Amino acid sequence: MNFNISISDIIAKNEVQQAMHLINTSHRIVITSHLSPDGDAIGSSLALYHFLKNRGKDVRVIVPNAFPSFLKWMDGADDIKIYEYHPKGGQYELYSADLIFSVDYNTPKRVGDMAYALEKSRAKKILVDHHPQPGNIFDVTISYPEISSTAELLFRLLLQTGKYDEITQPMADCIYCGMMTDTGGFTFNSSNPETYAIISLLLRKGVNKDKIFSKVFHNHNADRFRMLGFMLSQRMEIFPEQHAALVYLSKQDQAQFAISKGDTEGFVNYPLSIKGIIFSTFIREDDGLIKLSFRSQKSFACNEFAAEFFNGGGHLNASGGEFYGTMEETIAIFSAGLKQYETKLKAAINEL
Ligand code: 5GP
Ligand code: MN
């Protein structure tokens, strides 16, 4: 029996060739990623940053706003520019670039205030992403929603261009971090055997997977846990008819705890541990807006729900949205939405 697991060339040959051509003919390259950058956004951006820098390019990574401290261990994280803090500097970089990478997001809307300069820049643009429905501003669109993380897609791109030898240990760490965070530590959206063939290749580069897991998932302060406990006991509603759960935190709730940005990451996942719940929503009151996170199981398309009621989107089983109004209004729209989607929720529970 032959146990070789090969890694398929899923990225179209012309996309690989065009991307390499643009890299080879560009010098100033800007890598951008989405608002509230997560492990996949930062991991993919930094892996690409190292790859391009090592090839002698003049590279910048710019993200719209700050990212959580549990991602700051990655090599190059200190070089990342936060657009919100220096918009003029960010605009200058975008306008003077030869090439811009859009990593882990599908449309300009996902980079907030950076969208205008991104769209107006005359630089060539390459998308490397795994969200459905990519926008049309790109010269090369490498969009594969069936791949669970952009980091994995980037690894595949490097592999397909014959650049495995150029992957260094810091790059491998960044790629592994992106793959790990977008799959909840390989607990969902991670059943493709090839994902583990890729991990095997990353481990050969010296990735310390247990250390990365600890740095990301065991790096919280005690108040974050106290707030989680408060939320689960005081701010959780179960909708048994719709197999759904809601957890929420107002600004006042959050003010009782010494927390910082990114500390509520992962809160949305907890209600999915409850028997019979296949749709979980977390609502957080932010400055001037309400942010929503959705997670679902099986065929229930939480990105469709996010798009219909909360101007959002994302993946089939992990999506987000926003709302301008009060917490009460948000919950009312959410509850009405659940009733509207009851048939689809009931269909999905039968697949478990
Ligand atoms: P999270 O709940 O972790 O913030 O986001 C989950 C997924 O939904 C991510 O893939 C993210 O890109 C997407 N997402 C989060 N918020 C929004 C939003 O406001 N609009 C859109 N289109 N996607 C979002
Ligand atoms: Mn991602």
mmCIF file of C-alpha atoms and ligand atoms in Angstrom:
data_model
loop_
_atom_site.group_PDB
_atom_site.id
_atom_site.type_symbol
_atom_site.label_atom_id
_atom_site.label_comp_id
_atom_site.label_asym_id
_atom_site.label_seq_id
_atom_site.Cartn_x
_atom_site.Cartn_y
_atom_site.Cartn_z
ATOM 1 C CA MET A 1 0.000 0.000 0.000
ATOM 2 C CA ASN A 2 1.213 3.473 -0.831
ATOM 3 C CA PHE A 3 0.679 5.960 2.011
ATOM 4 C CA ASN A 4 2.026 8.991 0.199
ATOM 5 C CA ILE A 5 -0.250 11.989 0.603
ATOM 6 C CA SER A 6 0.470 14.468 -2.145
ATOM 7 C CA ILE A 7 -0.480 18.129 -2.070
ATOM 8 C CA SER A 8 -2.612 18.973 -5.105
ATOM 9 C CA ASP A 9 -1.958 21.990 -7.271
ATOM 10 C CA ILE A 10 -5.303 23.620 -6.542
ATOM 11 C CA ILE A 11 -4.238 27.127 -7.596
ATOM 12 C CA ALA A 12 -4.704 27.698 -11.326
ATOM 13 C CA LYS A 13 -1.392 27.751 -13.205
ATOM 14 C CA ASN A 14 -2.065 31.108 -14.847
ATOM 15 C CA GLU A 15 -2.728 32.701 -11.430
ATOM 16 C CA VAL A 16 0.560 31.355 -10.076
ATOM 17 C CA GLN A 17 2.455 32.578 -13.150
ATOM 18 C CA GLN A 18 0.842 36.017 -13.137
ATOM 19 C CA ALA A 19 1.486 36.482 -9.404
ATOM 20 C CA MET A 20 5.153 35.512 -9.783
ATOM 21 C CA HIS A 21 5.520 37.813 -12.772
ATOM 22 C CA LEU A 22 4.121 40.768 -10.807
ATOM 23 C CA ILE A 23 6.404 39.979 -7.856
ATOM 24 C CA ASN A 24 9.459 39.736 -10.112
ATOM 25 C CA THR A 25 8.713 43.028 -11.852
ATOM 26 C CA SER A 26 7.848 45.030 -8.682
ATOM 27 C CA HIS A 27 10.099 46.564 -6.082
ATOM 28 C CA ARG A 28 7.880 48.442 -3.621
ATOM 29 C CA ILE A 29 5.310 46.026 -2.300
ATOM 30 C CA VAL A 30 2.589 46.705 0.287
ATOM 31 C CA ILE A 31 0.782 43.846 2.021
ATOM 32 C CA THR A 32 -2.641 44.716 3.450
ATOM 33 C CA SER A 33 -5.118 42.772 5.568
ATOM 34 C CA HIS A 34 -8.539 43.226 7.141
ATOM 35 C CA LEU A 35 -10.022 45.221 10.044
ATOM 36 C CA SER A 36 -9.504 43.671 13.490
ATOM 37 C CA PRO A 37 -6.753 41.432 12.126
ATOM 38 C CA ASP A 38 -6.804 37.856 13.407
ATOM 39 C CA GLY A 39 -4.158 35.111 13.482
ATOM 40 C CA ASP A 40 -4.686 34.243 9.832
ATOM 41 C CA ALA A 41 -4.512 37.887 8.707
ATOM 42 C CA ILE A 42 -1.291 38.572 10.643
ATOM 43 C CA GLY A 43 0.263 35.139 10.045
ATOM 44 C CA SER A 44 -0.319 35.206 6.270
ATOM 45 C CA SER A 45 0.796 38.829 5.948
ATOM 46 C CA LEU A 46 4.016 38.261 7.882
ATOM 47 C CA ALA A 47 4.910 35.019 6.093
ATOM 48 C CA LEU A 48 4.525 36.836 2.775
ATOM 49 C CA TYR A 49 6.466 39.805 4.190
ATOM 50 C CA HIS A 50 9.468 37.608 5.011
ATOM 51 C CA PHE A 51 9.309 35.819 1.679
ATOM 52 C CA LEU A 52 9.343 39.081 -0.291
ATOM 53 C CA LYS A 53 11.932 40.786 1.925
ATOM 54 C CA ASN A 54 14.250 37.807 1.578
ATOM 55 C CA ARG A 55 13.982 38.265 -2.189
ATOM 56 C CA GLY A 56 15.253 41.833 -1.827
ATOM 57 C CA LYS A 57 11.945 43.666 -2.108
ATOM 58 C CA ASP A 58 11.045 46.864 -0.267
ATOM 59 C CA VAL A 59 8.023 45.609 1.678
ATOM 60 C CA ARG A 60 5.482 47.091 4.116
ATOM 61 C CA VAL A 61 2.631 45.435 5.992
ATOM 62 C CA ILE A 62 -0.283 47.772 6.720
ATOM 63 C CA VAL A 63 -3.440 46.766 8.593
ATOM 64 C CA PRO A 64 -6.423 49.068 9.237
ATOM 65 C CA ASN A 65 -6.373 48.888 13.046
ATOM 66 C CA ALA A 66 -4.601 47.296 16.007
ATOM 67 C CA PHE A 67 -4.245 43.540 16.459
ATOM 68 C CA PRO A 68 -4.302 41.524 19.716
ATOM 69 C CA SER A 69 -1.189 41.158 21.869
ATOM 70 C CA PHE A 70 -1.297 37.326 21.635
ATOM 71 C CA LEU A 71 -0.158 37.677 18.008
ATOM 72 C CA LYS A 72 2.775 39.988 18.702
ATOM 73 C CA TRP A 73 5.318 37.157 19.121
ATOM 74 C CA MET A 74 5.461 36.569 15.393
ATOM 75 C CA ASP A 75 8.686 37.613 13.702
ATOM 76 C CA GLY A 76 8.123 40.965 11.981
ATOM 77 C CA ALA A 77 5.042 41.891 14.054
ATOM 78 C CA ASP A 78 6.816 45.055 15.280
ATOM 79 C CA ASP A 79 7.210 46.233 11.673
ATOM 80 C CA ILE A 80 3.456 46.179 10.978
ATOM 81 C CA LYS A 81 2.011 49.636 10.390
ATOM 82 C CA ILE A 82 -1.413 50.463 11.810
ATOM 83 C CA TYR A 83 -3.269 52.672 9.311
ATOM 84 C CA GLU A 84 -5.602 54.180 11.929
ATOM 85 C CA TYR A 85 -2.619 55.695 13.760
ATOM 86 C CA HIS A 86 -0.917 57.183 10.669
ATOM 87 C CA PRO A 87 -3.421 57.420 7.794
ATOM 88 C CA LYS A 88 -1.284 59.905 5.787
ATOM 89 C CA GLY A 89 1.748 57.597 5.978
ATOM 90 C CA GLY A 90 -0.405 54.618 4.978
ATOM 91 C CA GLN A 91 -1.854 56.502 2.004
ATOM 92 C CA TYR A 92 1.639 57.469 0.883
ATOM 93 C CA GLU A 93 2.736 53.819 0.999
ATOM 94 C CA LEU A 94 -0.311 52.627 -0.923
ATOM 95 C CA TYR A 95 0.032 55.312 -3.598
ATOM 96 C CA SER A 96 3.756 54.778 -4.101
ATOM 97 C CA ALA A 97 3.635 50.969 -4.234
ATOM 98 C CA ASP A 98 4.238 49.000 -7.440
ATOM 99 C CA LEU A 99 2.268 46.067 -6.116
ATOM 100 C CA ILE A 100 -0.336 45.618 -3.357
ATOM 101 C CA PHE A 101 -1.309 42.286 -1.837
ATOM 102 C CA SER A 102 -4.773 41.909 -0.308
ATOM 103 C CA VAL A 103 -4.482 39.062 2.138
ATOM 104 C CA ASP A 104 -7.326 37.268 3.967
ATOM 105 C CA TYR A 105 -10.140 39.584 2.829
ATOM 106 C CA ASN A 106 -12.273 39.729 -0.285
ATOM 107 C CA THR A 107 -13.447 43.309 -0.843
ATOM 108 C CA PRO A 108 -12.149 46.841 -0.110
ATOM 109 C CA LYS A 109 -15.016 47.348 2.358
ATOM 110 C CA ARG A 110 -13.180 44.975 4.740
ATOM 111 C CA VAL A 111 -10.280 47.431 5.202
ATOM 112 C CA GLY A 112 -12.468 50.310 6.457
ATOM 113 C CA ASP A 113 -10.938 53.764 5.931
ATOM 114 C CA MET A 114 -8.027 52.267 3.985
ATOM 115 C CA ALA A 115 -10.409 51.279 1.148
ATOM 116 C CA TYR A 116 -10.235 54.580 -0.738
ATOM 117 C CA ALA A 117 -6.425 54.648 -1.079
ATOM 118 C CA LEU A 118 -6.379 50.909 -1.864
ATOM 119 C CA GLU A 119 -8.836 51.338 -4.723
ATOM 120 C CA LYS A 120 -7.330 54.573 -6.040
ATOM 121 C CA SER A 121 -3.709 53.369 -5.955
ATOM 122 C CA ARG A 122 -2.344 52.631 -9.423
ATOM 123 C CA ALA A 123 -0.318 49.714 -8.082
ATOM 124 C CA LYS A 124 -1.031 46.256 -9.463
ATOM 125 C CA LYS A 125 -3.115 44.218 -7.033
ATOM 126 C CA ILE A 126 -3.069 40.563 -6.049
ATOM 127 C CA LEU A 127 -5.723 38.932 -3.897
ATOM 128 C CA VAL A 128 -4.797 35.897 -1.790
ATOM 129 C CA ASP A 129 -7.912 34.923 0.151
ATOM 130 C CA HIS A 130 -10.422 32.251 1.111
ATOM 131 C CA HIS A 131 -13.656 34.247 1.561
ATOM 132 C CA PRO A 132 -16.468 33.734 -0.958
ATOM 133 C CA GLN A 133 -17.350 36.409 -3.540
ATOM 134 C CA PRO A 134 -14.070 38.232 -4.187
ATOM 135 C CA GLY A 135 -14.285 41.845 -5.397
ATOM 136 C CA ASN A 136 -13.271 42.930 -8.899
ATOM 137 C CA ILE A 137 -10.423 45.380 -8.212
ATOM 138 C CA PHE A 138 -7.623 42.818 -8.507
ATOM 139 C CA ASP A 139 -5.225 42.100 -11.373
ATOM 140 C CA VAL A 140 -4.713 38.557 -10.080
ATOM 141 C CA THR A 141 -7.423 36.898 -7.988
ATOM 142 C CA ILE A 142 -6.254 33.901 -5.995
ATOM 143 C CA SER A 143 -9.497 33.069 -4.186
ATOM 144 C CA TYR A 144 -10.160 29.543 -2.872
ATOM 145 C CA PRO A 145 -12.986 29.484 -0.280
ATOM 146 C CA GLU A 146 -12.653 25.711 0.172
ATOM 147 C CA ILE A 147 -9.238 26.215 1.802
ATOM 148 C CA SER A 148 -9.628 26.736 5.545
ATOM 149 C CA SER A 149 -7.064 29.511 5.970
ATOM 150 C CA THR A 150 -5.317 32.084 3.828
ATOM 151 C CA ALA A 151 -2.073 30.904 5.443
ATOM 152 C CA GLU A 152 -2.589 27.440 3.970
ATOM 153 C CA LEU A 153 -3.382 28.984 0.587
ATOM 154 C CA LEU A 154 -0.195 31.053 0.769
ATOM 155 C CA PHE A 155 1.810 27.925 1.575
ATOM 156 C CA ARG A 156 0.275 26.213 -1.442
ATOM 157 C CA LEU A 157 1.177 29.211 -3.590
ATOM 158 C CA LEU A 158 4.804 29.047 -2.430
ATOM 159 C CA LEU A 159 4.859 25.308 -3.022
ATOM 160 C CA GLN A 160 3.389 25.652 -6.512
ATOM 161 C CA THR A 161 6.003 28.254 -7.433
ATOM 162 C CA GLY A 162 8.719 25.845 -6.295
ATOM 163 C CA LYS A 163 9.713 28.015 -3.332
ATOM 164 C CA TYR A 164 9.527 25.501 -0.474
ATOM 165 C CA ASP A 165 13.270 25.940 0.034
ATOM 166 C CA GLU A 166 12.766 29.648 0.656
ATOM 167 C CA ILE A 167 10.407 29.009 3.586
ATOM 168 C CA THR A 168 12.331 29.840 6.757
ATOM 169 C CA GLN A 169 11.403 28.812 10.289
ATOM 170 C CA PRO A 170 9.895 32.240 11.190
ATOM 171 C CA MET A 171 7.788 32.065 8.010
ATOM 172 C CA ALA A 172 6.685 28.535 8.868
ATOM 173 C CA ASP A 173 5.668 29.727 12.374
ATOM 174 C CA CYS A 174 3.520 32.490 10.853
ATOM 175 C CA ILE A 175 1.870 30.085 8.379
ATOM 176 C CA TYR A 176 1.199 27.515 11.097
ATOM 177 C CA CYS A 177 -0.338 30.210 13.332
ATOM 178 C CA GLY A 178 -2.743 31.264 10.559
ATOM 179 C CA MET A 179 -3.780 27.673 9.877
ATOM 180 C CA MET A 180 -4.230 26.949 13.578
ATOM 181 C CA THR A 181 -6.289 30.037 14.453
ATOM 182 C CA ASP A 182 -8.697 29.841 11.487
ATOM 183 C CA THR A 183 -9.568 26.256 12.400
ATOM 184 C CA GLY A 184 -9.862 26.800 16.189
ATOM 185 C CA GLY A 185 -6.742 24.708 16.774
ATOM 186 C CA PHE A 186 -7.806 22.212 14.055
ATOM 187 C CA THR A 187 -11.203 21.566 15.663
ATOM 188 C CA PHE A 188 -13.359 22.720 12.730
ATOM 189 C CA ASN A 189 -13.046 23.232 8.982
ATOM 190 C CA SER A 190 -9.923 21.099 9.057
ATOM 191 C CA SER A 191 -10.782 17.675 7.683
ATOM 192 C CA ASN A 192 -8.794 17.875 4.474
ATOM 193 C CA PRO A 193 -5.956 15.328 4.769
ATOM 194 C CA GLU A 194 -3.730 17.642 2.736
ATOM 195 C CA THR A 195 -3.851 20.212 5.559
ATOM 196 C CA TYR A 196 -1.899 17.725 7.691
ATOM 197 C CA ALA A 197 0.535 16.987 4.869
ATOM 198 C CA ILE A 198 1.244 20.716 4.858
ATOM 199 C CA ILE A 199 1.682 20.725 8.639
ATOM 200 C CA SER A 200 4.155 17.908 8.251
ATOM 201 C CA LEU A 201 6.173 20.047 5.829
ATOM 202 C CA LEU A 202 5.985 22.996 8.242
ATOM 203 C CA LEU A 203 7.189 20.869 11.163
ATOM 204 C CA ARG A 204 10.233 19.986 9.059
ATOM 205 C CA LYS A 205 11.020 23.696 9.000
ATOM 206 C CA GLY A 206 11.218 23.684 12.795
ATOM 207 C CA VAL A 207 7.756 24.905 13.792
ATOM 208 C CA ASN A 208 7.164 24.373 17.507
ATOM 209 C CA LYS A 209 3.439 23.741 17.346
ATOM 210 C CA ASP A 210 2.832 23.344 21.086
ATOM 211 C CA LYS A 211 4.627 26.591 21.856
ATOM 212 C CA ILE A 212 2.556 28.432 19.240
ATOM 213 C CA PHE A 213 -0.657 26.960 20.680
ATOM 214 C CA SER A 214 0.314 28.239 24.152
ATOM 215 C CA LYS A 215 1.329 31.649 22.885
ATOM 216 C CA VAL A 216 -2.029 32.140 21.202
ATOM 217 C CA PHE A 217 -4.544 30.218 23.325
ATOM 218 C CA HIS A 218 -2.926 30.225 26.794
ATOM 219 C CA ASN A 219 -2.060 33.863 26.881
ATOM 220 C CA HIS A 220 -5.115 35.484 28.443
ATOM 221 C CA ASN A 221 -5.314 37.573 31.576
ATOM 222 C CA ALA A 222 -7.494 36.581 34.506
ATOM 223 C CA ASP A 223 -10.012 39.365 33.876
ATOM 224 C CA ARG A 224 -10.761 38.001 30.427
ATOM 225 C CA PHE A 225 -11.778 34.755 32.088
ATOM 226 C CA ARG A 226 -13.859 36.544 34.706
ATOM 227 C CA MET A 227 -15.677 38.396 31.944
ATOM 228 C CA LEU A 228 -16.257 35.132 30.064
ATOM 229 C CA GLY A 229 -17.744 33.619 33.229
ATOM 230 C CA PHE A 230 -19.967 36.656 33.742
ATOM 231 C CA MET A 231 -21.154 36.506 30.138
ATOM 232 C CA LEU A 232 -21.969 32.795 30.205
ATOM 233 C CA SER A 233 -23.912 33.072 33.461
ATOM 234 C CA GLN A 234 -25.595 36.477 33.026
ATOM 235 C CA ARG A 235 -25.677 37.310 29.340
ATOM 236 C CA MET A 236 -26.623 34.125 27.529
ATOM 237 C CA GLU A 237 -29.969 33.334 25.937
ATOM 238 C CA ILE A 238 -30.929 30.015 24.450
ATOM 239 C CA PHE A 239 -33.478 29.720 21.637
ATOM 240 C CA PRO A 240 -34.297 26.001 21.742
ATOM 241 C CA GLU A 241 -36.800 26.088 18.869
ATOM 242 C CA GLN A 242 -34.145 27.491 16.560
ATOM 243 C CA HIS A 243 -31.194 25.535 18.007
ATOM 244 C CA ALA A 244 -29.472 28.867 18.577
ATOM 245 C CA ALA A 245 -27.711 30.678 21.400
ATOM 246 C CA LEU A 246 -26.895 34.321 21.948
ATOM 247 C CA VAL A 247 -24.215 35.805 24.197
ATOM 248 C CA TYR A 248 -23.725 39.551 24.475
ATOM 249 C CA LEU A 249 -21.772 42.234 26.323
ATOM 250 C CA SER A 250 -22.691 45.908 26.567
ATOM 251 C CA LYS A 251 -20.063 48.604 27.020
ATOM 252 C CA GLN A 252 -21.096 48.800 30.672
ATOM 253 C CA ASP A 253 -20.607 45.044 31.095
ATOM 254 C CA GLN A 254 -17.128 45.228 29.589
ATOM 255 C CA ALA A 255 -16.165 48.240 31.721
ATOM 256 C CA GLN A 256 -16.346 46.097 34.849
ATOM 257 C CA PHE A 257 -13.289 44.138 33.710
ATOM 258 C CA ALA A 258 -9.708 45.190 32.989
ATOM 259 C CA ILE A 259 -9.626 43.877 29.429
ATOM 260 C CA SER A 260 -8.044 45.029 26.205
ATOM 261 C CA LYS A 261 -8.812 44.798 22.502
ATOM 262 C CA GLY A 262 -9.075 41.258 21.234
ATOM 263 C CA ASP A 263 -9.906 39.812 24.654
ATOM 264 C CA THR A 264 -13.399 38.741 23.563
ATOM 265 C CA GLU A 265 -11.962 36.720 20.658
ATOM 266 C CA GLY A 266 -13.303 33.179 20.831
ATOM 267 C CA PHE A 267 -16.278 34.024 23.096
ATOM 268 C CA VAL A 268 -18.693 33.197 20.272
ATOM 269 C CA ASN A 269 -17.526 29.571 20.184
ATOM 270 C CA TYR A 270 -18.530 28.586 23.725
ATOM 271 C CA PRO A 271 -22.311 28.140 23.224
ATOM 272 C CA LEU A 272 -21.632 25.644 20.425
ATOM 273 C CA SER A 273 -20.600 23.207 23.177
ATOM 274 C CA ILE A 274 -24.223 23.081 24.342
ATOM 275 C CA LYS A 275 -26.115 20.044 23.131
ATOM 276 C CA GLY A 276 -28.540 20.881 20.327
ATOM 277 C CA ILE A 277 -27.040 24.297 19.528
ATOM 278 C CA ILE A 278 -25.792 24.730 15.977
ATOM 279 C CA PHE A 279 -25.860 28.513 15.678
ATOM 280 C CA SER A 280 -24.070 30.799 18.097
ATOM 281 C CA THR A 281 -23.990 34.588 18.072
ATOM 282 C CA PHE A 282 -21.892 36.998 20.105
ATOM 283 C CA ILE A 283 -22.893 40.657 20.212
ATOM 284 C CA ARG A 284 -20.442 43.228 21.555
ATOM 285 C CA GLU A 285 -21.124 46.907 21.995
ATOM 286 C CA ASP A 286 -18.143 48.876 20.671
ATOM 287 C CA ASP A 287 -17.519 52.631 20.323
ATOM 288 C CA GLY A 288 -20.415 53.914 18.229
ATOM 289 C CA LEU A 289 -21.401 50.562 16.764
ATOM 290 C CA ILE A 290 -22.428 47.018 17.598
ATOM 291 C CA LYS A 291 -20.204 44.177 16.352
ATOM 292 C CA LEU A 292 -21.635 40.716 15.780
ATOM 293 C CA SER A 293 -19.848 37.386 15.408
ATOM 294 C CA PHE A 294 -21.603 34.263 14.132
ATOM 295 C CA ARG A 295 -20.600 30.608 14.195
ATOM 296 C CA SER A 296 -22.637 27.719 12.851
ATOM 297 C CA GLN A 297 -22.389 24.034 12.109
ATOM 298 C CA LYS A 298 -23.167 21.882 9.110
ATOM 299 C CA SER A 299 -25.115 23.490 6.261
ATOM 300 C CA PHE A 300 -26.463 26.480 8.190
ATOM 301 C CA ALA A 301 -25.024 29.482 6.341
ATOM 302 C CA CYS A 302 -24.310 32.045 9.025
ATOM 303 C CA ASN A 303 -22.726 34.333 6.386
ATOM 304 C CA GLU A 304 -26.133 34.558 4.701
ATOM 305 C CA PHE A 305 -27.727 35.490 8.044
ATOM 306 C CA ALA A 306 -24.977 38.103 8.638
ATOM 307 C CA ALA A 307 -25.486 39.601 5.177
ATOM 308 C CA GLU A 308 -29.275 39.709 5.418
ATOM 309 C CA PHE A 309 -29.589 41.420 8.791
ATOM 310 C CA PHE A 310 -26.243 42.957 9.722
ATOM 311 C CA ASN A 311 -24.523 44.166 6.541
ATOM 312 C CA GLY A 312 -21.906 41.483 7.015
ATOM 313 C CA GLY A 313 -20.489 38.316 5.528
ATOM 314 C CA GLY A 314 -17.659 35.837 5.890
ATOM 315 C CA HIS A 315 -17.560 32.067 5.635
ATOM 316 C CA LEU A 316 -20.383 29.508 5.691
ATOM 317 C CA ASN A 317 -19.722 28.609 9.362
ATOM 318 C CA ALA A 318 -17.903 31.724 10.642
ATOM 319 C CA SER A 319 -19.054 35.215 9.820
ATOM 320 C CA GLY A 320 -19.574 38.672 11.240
ATOM 321 C CA GLY A 321 -21.492 41.875 10.819
ATOM 322 C CA GLU A 322 -22.245 45.210 12.377
ATOM 323 C CA PHE A 323 -25.177 47.361 13.383
ATOM 324 C CA TYR A 324 -25.619 51.027 14.224
ATOM 325 C CA GLY A 325 -28.162 51.221 17.025
ATOM 326 C CA THR A 326 -28.770 50.015 20.569
ATOM 327 C CA MET A 327 -28.153 46.563 22.006
ATOM 328 C CA GLU A 328 -31.938 46.134 22.448
ATOM 329 C CA GLU A 329 -32.572 46.882 18.764
ATOM 330 C CA THR A 330 -29.813 44.496 17.718
ATOM 331 C CA ILE A 331 -31.237 41.664 19.820
ATOM 332 C CA ALA A 332 -34.754 42.335 18.478
ATOM 333 C CA ILE A 333 -33.534 42.089 14.858
ATOM 334 C CA PHE A 334 -31.533 38.978 15.714
ATOM 335 C CA SER A 335 -34.538 37.247 17.348
ATOM 336 C CA ALA A 336 -36.833 38.079 14.426
ATOM 337 C CA GLY A 337 -34.121 36.818 12.052
ATOM 338 C CA LEU A 338 -33.970 33.514 13.911
ATOM 339 C CA LYS A 339 -37.689 32.943 13.378
ATOM 340 C CA GLN A 340 -37.279 33.687 9.673
ATOM 341 C CA TYR A 341 -34.441 31.148 9.425
ATOM 342 C CA GLU A 342 -36.115 28.491 11.603
ATOM 343 C CA THR A 343 -36.668 26.048 8.724
ATOM 344 C CA LYS A 344 -33.016 26.224 7.648
ATOM 345 C CA LEU A 345 -31.814 25.808 11.239
ATOM 346 C CA LYS A 346 -34.076 22.781 11.712
ATOM 347 C CA ALA A 347 -32.726 21.264 8.499
ATOM 348 C CA ALA A 348 -29.132 21.699 9.664
ATOM 349 C CA ILE A 349 -29.693 20.098 13.086
ATOM 350 C CA ASN A 350 -30.816 16.932 11.316
ATOM 351 C CA GLU A 351 -27.415 16.641 9.686
ATOM 352 C CA LEU A 352 -25.620 16.264 13.027
HETATM 353 P P1 5GP B 1 -15.002 37.092 13.699
HETATM 354 O O1 5GP B 1 -16.309 36.651 14.262
HETATM 355 O O2 5GP B 1 -13.887 36.182 14.098
HETATM 356 O O3 5GP B 1 -14.712 38.541 13.930
HETATM 357 O O4 5GP B 1 -15.140 36.961 12.118
HETATM 358 C C1 5GP B 1 -15.439 35.733 11.520
HETATM 359 C C2 5GP B 1 -15.404 35.859 10.038
HETATM 360 O O5 5GP B 1 -16.372 36.780 9.570
HETATM 361 C C3 5GP B 1 -14.076 36.338 9.471
HETATM 362 O O6 5GP B 1 -13.747 35.509 8.384
HETATM 363 C C4 5GP B 1 -14.306 37.745 9.017
HETATM 364 O O7 5GP B 1 -13.571 37.995 7.874
HETATM 365 C C5 5GP B 1 -15.809 37.805 8.775
HETATM 366 N N1 5GP B 1 -16.366 39.083 9.254
HETATM 367 C C6 5GP B 1 -16.338 39.566 10.515
HETATM 368 N N2 5GP B 1 -16.951 40.758 10.597
HETATM 369 C C7 5GP B 1 -17.388 41.041 9.342
HETATM 370 C C8 5GP B 1 -18.101 42.156 8.753
HETATM 371 O O8 5GP B 1 -18.475 43.137 9.409
HETATM 372 N N3 5GP B 1 -18.353 42.076 7.421
HETATM 373 C C9 5GP B 1 -17.955 41.003 6.655
HETATM 374 N N4 5GP B 1 -18.253 41.015 5.353
HETATM 375 N N5 5GP B 1 -17.301 39.956 7.169
HETATM 376 C C10 5GP B 1 -17.009 39.971 8.492
HETATM 377 MN MN MN B 2 -8.800 33.714 7.285
#
